[in-house]
Amino acid sequence: MPGFEFFGEAEKQQVQDVLDNGILMRYGFDGMRQGHWKAKTLEQALARRMQTQHAHVVSSGTAALTVALASAGVGAGDEVILPTFTFVASFESVLALGAIPILVDVDDTLTLHPSAVEAAITERTRAVMVVHMCGSMANLEALQAICSKKDLLLIEDACQAIGGAYKGKPLGSIGDIGCFSFDFVKTITCGEGGALITNNTTFYENAHKYSDHGHDHMGNDRGAEAHPFLGYNFRISELNAAVGCAQIQRLDEFIAIQQKHYTILREGLAAVEGMTFRTVPEGGEENYSFLNFFLPTETLAKKAHQALGAEGIDGCFYWYDNNWHYYREWEHLRNKKSLGDLPQEVVEQLPDYHTTDFAISDNWVGRTISCLIKLGWTEEDVHQRATKMVAVIKGCI
Ligand SMILES: *Cc1c(COP(=O)(O)O)cnc(C)c1O
């Protein structure tokens, strides 16, 4: 997944452009910036690559999710359905708006289980946030059918799957709004950054205004601009956007390398009896940032994960016990523990996550091991890694 492995001359040149003219801000200063518009250029490149009408770049993936929800009108007391297996940013973005994160099970795709989504819909549900975890996607056709039947927004969190596709369309471009992260460990990076893409012009207009204090961005005098609604500051700096301008050009090169490494590992591991790979929905094309597989039992998965670590095979994750990616360790959410008081809607409507039953998720995530695919490996490295992994896992089963 990490684009930071390949931080090179192109990235440095883009940053140098910004340093040379000294305009570190994405808006205004038209005369002084000598034609350098890094955030805008990144937006144009992203919209083109993702085949959407609009792209808007912000300060992080978490900001992108928050702005996406806000732009679509999600607010206090609205329920947003999201998976038990994700990153904490998913529920943080919902809570930031006073909305209610409704966790539901994942299935063998390691993303939202369509029937679990359907069962969680209430009169207050406004949106379904699908998270394409670890390089692969949900059954988007099933989720789209549910959302259109119930008139719900479909927000795609494609932060971990940029460059993947579903039925020929880039991930992120399929729902009402798609979000990406360009933080330091993502497939392409800005250091810190994020983006949303959409074909909905109203959502896009709301997004660029909301993420810049409500500025309507009309005319050439920032101070004189109007503020049609309350906003916030989720702007990206030109320095960060500059890195992204170089990295977006390399996205397809990175994906091709990941696919090559992933394929070698997968073909090697296919020799291990009893192990199965994560389900990729029909028509899905992963971004190959992780290779994800299931062991027959939770006990064996724990054992295999430990053994892989002990043998020095780095980059293998066991999410079931992870603090940041699985609901079991989110006691701060469960206990509604913030620094100040939470909005009344959240206090009253948040489900009691001490008592909810996510046995279906536990069955899948408890047996999952994910291996990060690195760009910098040589082909020889990957073959050796595959051989070692096969031996270690066979020794455990
Ligand atoms: C990284 C990530 C985010 C948040 O992105 P940041 O840029 O770190 O704020 C959101 N969702 C998922 C699934 C992620 O992996």
XYZ file of C-alpha atoms and ligand atoms in Angstrom:
412
model
C 0.000 0.000 0.000
C 2.621 2.637 0.851
C 3.382 5.280 -1.771
C 5.967 6.696 0.647
C 8.309 3.921 -0.429
C 8.705 5.692 -3.757
C 9.167 9.329 -2.747
C 11.444 10.577 -5.494
C 12.478 13.333 -7.852
C 9.007 14.020 -9.254
C 7.631 14.616 -5.740
C 10.569 16.855 -4.821
C 10.183 18.904 -8.002
C 6.486 19.510 -7.295
C 7.238 20.656 -3.741
C 10.115 22.809 -5.010
C 7.683 24.670 -7.330
C 5.655 25.666 -4.291
C 8.737 26.643 -2.280
C 10.025 28.736 -5.189
C 6.975 30.974 -5.402
C 6.102 30.781 -1.696
C 2.324 30.478 -2.072
C 1.498 27.722 0.386
C -2.269 28.255 0.246
C -4.617 26.735 -2.299
C -6.899 29.764 -2.751
C -6.092 33.256 -3.972
C -2.752 35.026 -4.597
C -3.298 34.483 -8.310
C -0.603 36.915 -9.441
C 2.153 35.677 -7.160
C 1.796 31.949 -7.703
C 3.067 31.971 -11.290
C 0.517 29.506 -12.506
C 1.132 26.905 -9.786
C -2.162 25.533 -8.486
C -1.288 22.237 -6.813
C -4.592 21.399 -5.089
C -6.541 22.307 -8.242
C -4.190 20.317 -10.455
C -4.511 17.282 -8.188
C -8.310 17.616 -8.299
C -8.308 17.682 -12.099
C -6.044 14.639 -12.305
C -8.129 12.763 -9.762
C -11.443 13.528 -11.472
C -9.969 12.352 -14.774
C -8.518 9.116 -13.336
C -11.698 8.332 -11.387
C -14.019 9.241 -14.270
C -16.113 11.612 -12.165
C -17.267 15.138 -12.845
C -15.867 16.547 -9.627
C -13.039 16.011 -7.161
C -12.274 18.069 -4.089
C -9.055 17.682 -2.122
C -8.984 18.244 1.656
C -6.629 17.884 4.612
C -7.178 14.176 5.359
C -9.288 11.125 4.591
C -11.172 11.716 7.825
C -11.894 15.264 6.648
C -13.067 13.899 3.281
C -15.562 11.577 5.013
C -16.800 14.377 7.282
C -17.151 16.838 4.403
C -18.854 14.186 2.250
C -21.499 13.520 4.894
C -21.979 17.234 5.623
C -22.242 18.069 1.911
C -25.019 15.547 1.487
C -26.924 17.117 4.384
C -26.219 14.532 7.095
C -26.545 16.154 10.525
C -27.432 15.709 14.177
C -29.411 12.567 14.968
C -29.145 11.071 11.460
C -28.049 7.443 11.442
C -25.172 6.294 9.259
C -24.653 2.564 8.782
C -21.046 1.408 8.720
C -19.054 -1.798 9.214
C -17.552 -3.288 12.397
C -14.282 -3.734 10.481
C -12.943 -0.370 9.339
C -10.742 2.411 10.710
C -11.884 4.627 13.614
C -12.101 7.556 11.144
C -15.408 6.126 9.890
C -17.286 6.678 13.127
C -15.272 9.795 14.008
C -16.546 11.545 10.871
C -20.132 10.599 11.718
C -19.839 11.723 15.352
C -18.217 15.014 14.283
C -21.573 15.979 12.756
C -23.641 14.840 15.732
C -24.851 11.907 13.629
C -25.060 8.329 14.911
C -22.712 5.554 13.755
C -24.670 2.303 13.446
C -22.215 -0.571 13.250
C -23.237 -3.684 11.338
C -21.612 -6.992 10.442
C -19.162 -7.690 7.649
C -19.248 -10.862 5.557
C -16.644 -12.909 3.673
C -15.818 -9.833 1.549
C -14.584 -8.250 4.842
C -16.877 -5.328 4.021
C -20.561 -4.549 4.678
C -22.885 -7.539 4.739
C -25.880 -6.431 2.606
C -28.492 -8.267 4.724
C -27.044 -6.793 7.903
C -27.351 -3.340 6.339
C -30.962 -3.977 5.410
C -31.780 -5.158 8.922
C -30.276 -2.013 10.491
C -32.315 0.529 8.513
C -34.684 2.687 10.561
C -36.657 5.869 9.903
C -33.596 7.860 10.943
C -31.126 6.196 8.564
C -29.706 8.677 6.070
C -26.604 7.022 4.678
C -24.698 3.796 4.243
C -20.921 4.191 4.466
C -19.282 1.254 2.769
C -15.583 0.779 3.516
C -13.494 -1.063 0.932
C -11.026 -2.446 3.454
C -7.585 -3.776 2.632
C -7.741 -3.327 -1.118
C -11.039 -4.972 -1.997
C -14.677 -4.011 -2.218
C -18.164 -4.765 -1.030
C -20.981 -6.172 -3.121
C -21.813 -2.715 -4.419
C -24.679 -3.847 -6.622
C -26.541 -5.252 -3.624
C -25.826 -2.139 -1.541
C -26.876 0.196 -4.350
C -30.158 -1.687 -4.688
C -30.837 -1.327 -0.948
C -29.920 2.372 -0.961
C -32.050 3.244 -3.947
C -35.027 1.277 -2.597
C -34.804 3.033 0.784
C -33.669 6.413 -0.600
C -30.366 6.386 1.295
C -27.039 7.908 0.375
C -24.219 5.531 -0.477
C -20.846 6.920 0.630
C -17.780 4.915 -0.422
C -14.739 4.992 1.823
C -12.129 3.896 -0.696
C -9.188 5.094 1.422
C -7.614 1.619 1.344
C -8.631 0.651 -2.163
C -7.748 3.541 -4.473
C -7.168 2.272 -7.988
C -9.434 -0.761 -7.557
C -12.564 -1.136 -9.678
C -16.007 -2.710 -9.694
C -17.761 -3.699 -12.935
C -15.401 -1.444 -14.861
C -15.814 1.638 -12.689
C -13.163 3.037 -10.328
C -13.897 2.401 -6.639
C -15.162 5.644 -5.119
C -17.018 6.645 -8.283
C -19.943 4.271 -7.770
C -21.769 5.649 -4.729
C -23.104 9.188 -4.331
C -19.720 10.335 -3.010
C -16.392 8.495 -2.758
C -13.562 9.312 -0.353
C -9.810 8.756 -0.442
C -6.991 9.273 2.035
C -3.502 10.397 1.076
C -2.020 9.961 4.535
C 1.530 8.677 4.791
C 0.746 4.946 4.660
C -1.803 4.924 1.837
C -1.263 3.711 -1.750
C -0.516 7.257 -2.856
C 0.350 9.937 -0.320
C 0.429 13.708 0.175
C 2.053 13.292 3.603
C -1.384 14.231 4.904
C -4.410 14.702 2.662
C -7.652 13.306 1.359
C -10.223 13.798 -1.369
C -13.829 13.253 -2.277
C -15.198 12.569 -5.743
C -18.764 12.857 -6.982
C -20.956 13.366 -10.019
C -23.433 15.333 -7.921
C -22.810 19.042 -8.556
C -24.785 20.158 -5.492
C -22.703 17.925 -3.206
C -19.498 19.176 -4.833
C -20.523 22.828 -4.444
C -21.380 22.191 -0.803
C -18.087 20.354 -0.271
C -15.690 23.067 -1.440
C -17.605 25.684 0.529
C -18.028 23.657 3.717
C -14.343 22.701 3.819
C -13.315 26.398 3.617
C -15.416 28.129 6.322
C -18.430 28.386 4.013
C -16.599 30.576 1.440
C -18.666 30.621 -1.739
C -15.490 31.006 -3.857
C -17.122 33.573 -6.147
C -14.978 36.350 -7.577
C -11.380 37.258 -6.801
C -11.557 38.823 -3.347
C -11.630 36.246 -0.562
C -12.530 38.820 2.058
C -15.592 39.879 0.098
C -16.874 36.348 -0.510
C -20.248 35.389 0.952
C -20.903 32.472 3.332
C -24.151 30.782 2.354
C -23.918 28.351 5.320
C -21.696 27.508 8.289
C -18.503 25.712 7.411
C -15.205 24.607 8.859
C -11.560 24.466 7.793
C -10.529 21.196 6.164
C -8.202 22.797 3.580
C -5.088 21.075 2.305
C -1.869 23.092 1.920
C -0.197 23.480 -1.452
C 2.899 21.710 -0.102
C 0.934 18.571 0.617
C -1.081 18.780 -2.588
C 2.175 19.115 -4.554
C 3.311 15.673 -3.362
C -0.053 14.295 -4.481
C 0.358 15.810 -7.963
C 3.416 13.619 -8.450
C 1.942 10.538 -6.782
C -1.351 10.473 -8.721
C 0.679 10.151 -11.917
C 2.231 6.997 -10.456
C -0.945 5.355 -9.167
C -1.252 2.868 -12.010
C 2.448 2.021 -11.829
C 2.065 1.313 -8.088
C -1.038 -0.830 -8.626
C 0.748 -2.864 -11.313
C 3.666 -3.563 -8.947
C 1.275 -4.504 -6.147
C -0.627 -6.825 -8.478
C 2.594 -8.581 -9.505
C 3.703 -9.101 -5.885
C 0.222 -10.077 -4.727
C -0.093 -12.664 -7.493
C 3.204 -14.358 -6.645
C 2.223 -14.588 -2.959
C -1.270 -15.792 -3.728
C -0.127 -18.482 -6.130
C 2.364 -19.668 -3.513
C -0.155 -19.740 -0.690
C -2.713 -21.619 -2.766
C -0.663 -24.716 -1.854
C -1.784 -24.488 1.788
C -4.747 -26.753 2.356
C -7.484 -25.433 4.645
C -6.678 -21.805 3.925
C -9.086 -19.739 1.802
C -8.899 -16.278 0.299
C -11.187 -13.373 0.971
C -14.176 -13.206 -1.392
C -13.992 -10.555 -4.081
C -17.463 -9.759 -5.472
C -18.119 -10.657 -9.099
C -16.786 -7.920 -11.376
C -14.414 -6.647 -8.701
C -10.791 -5.735 -9.348
C -8.726 -5.293 -6.176
C -6.038 -2.641 -5.814
C -3.780 -5.397 -4.439
C -2.621 -3.419 -1.413
C -3.112 -6.455 0.849
C -3.438 -10.205 0.416
C -6.219 -11.337 2.773
C -6.969 -14.923 3.745
C -8.929 -17.000 6.245
C -7.594 -19.793 8.440
C -10.026 -22.563 9.436
C -10.402 -21.334 13.048
C -9.696 -18.275 15.181
C -7.165 -20.261 17.225
C -5.250 -21.270 14.103
C -5.299 -17.725 12.758
C -3.814 -16.400 16.008
C -1.217 -19.146 15.989
C -0.272 -18.555 12.340
C -0.072 -14.796 12.854
C 2.266 -15.251 15.812
C 4.401 -17.743 13.942
C 4.729 -15.435 10.925
C 5.915 -12.634 13.208
C 8.329 -14.935 15.027
C 9.838 -15.983 11.686
C 10.475 -12.340 10.813
C 7.805 -12.079 8.120
C 6.735 -8.484 8.662
C 3.569 -6.713 7.509
C 1.074 -9.460 8.454
C -1.910 -8.134 10.402
C -4.411 -9.855 12.678
C -7.178 -7.245 12.799
C -9.386 -9.071 15.303
C -7.236 -7.837 18.210
C -6.320 -4.490 16.655
C -7.078 -1.251 18.529
C -7.870 0.845 15.460
C -9.618 -1.381 12.984
C -12.106 -3.640 14.743
C -15.039 -2.859 17.054
C -13.862 -5.190 19.860
C -11.206 -2.744 21.029
C -13.271 0.445 20.647
C -14.098 0.857 24.322
C -13.943 4.662 23.916
C -16.897 4.431 21.523
C -18.654 1.809 23.628
C -18.300 3.983 26.751
C -19.136 7.233 24.868
C -15.940 8.692 26.225
C -15.080 12.094 24.769
C -13.291 15.037 26.376
C -16.391 17.169 26.743
C -20.062 16.249 26.570
C -21.235 14.578 23.373
C -24.277 15.986 21.521
C -27.528 14.930 23.175
C -28.608 13.024 20.040
C -25.481 10.871 20.246
C -25.900 10.228 23.976
C -29.507 9.178 23.484
C -29.385 7.333 20.179
C -26.014 5.567 20.109
C -26.649 1.823 20.399
C -25.289 0.116 23.508
C -22.197 -1.453 21.992
C -21.628 -3.441 25.199
C -24.501 -5.710 24.279
C -24.588 -5.811 20.468
C -23.925 -9.162 18.831
C -21.428 -9.215 15.951
C -20.858 -12.966 15.821
C -20.967 -12.949 12.010
C -18.130 -10.388 11.830
C -16.204 -12.262 14.536
C -16.409 -15.449 12.509
C -14.757 -13.796 9.500
C -12.403 -11.253 11.068
C -11.314 -13.688 13.807
C -9.973 -15.996 11.097
C -8.435 -13.311 8.869
C -4.781 -12.550 8.310
C -3.874 -9.651 5.982
C -0.463 -9.223 4.437
C 0.616 -5.800 3.352
C 2.016 -5.748 -0.196
C 5.116 -3.604 -0.503
C 6.285 -1.825 -3.625
C 9.989 -2.025 -2.855
C 10.300 -5.818 -2.774
C 12.253 -7.488 -5.550
C 10.656 -10.433 -7.328
C 13.202 -12.653 -5.570
C 12.090 -11.224 -2.175
C 8.468 -12.053 -2.931
C 9.226 -15.639 -3.980
C 11.253 -16.198 -0.812
C 8.489 -14.640 1.270
C 5.893 -16.933 -0.354
C 7.983 -20.042 0.333
C 8.563 -19.018 3.942
C 4.917 -18.190 4.531
C 3.755 -21.516 3.123
C 6.137 -23.394 5.428
C 5.135 -21.378 8.504
C 1.374 -21.657 7.915
C 1.552 -25.369 7.015
C 3.459 -25.892 10.255
C 0.553 -24.357 12.188
C -2.430 -26.070 10.586
C -6.666 5.956 6.414
C -8.128 5.744 6.461
C -9.040 6.783 6.737
C -8.617 8.137 7.218
O -7.685 8.781 6.518
P -6.709 9.870 7.198
O -6.180 10.550 5.974
O -5.649 9.145 7.956
O -7.541 10.769 8.029
C -10.382 6.512 6.662
N -10.831 5.296 6.360
C -10.010 4.264 6.111
C -10.582 2.930 5.764
C -8.639 4.444 6.176
O -7.820 3.404 5.973
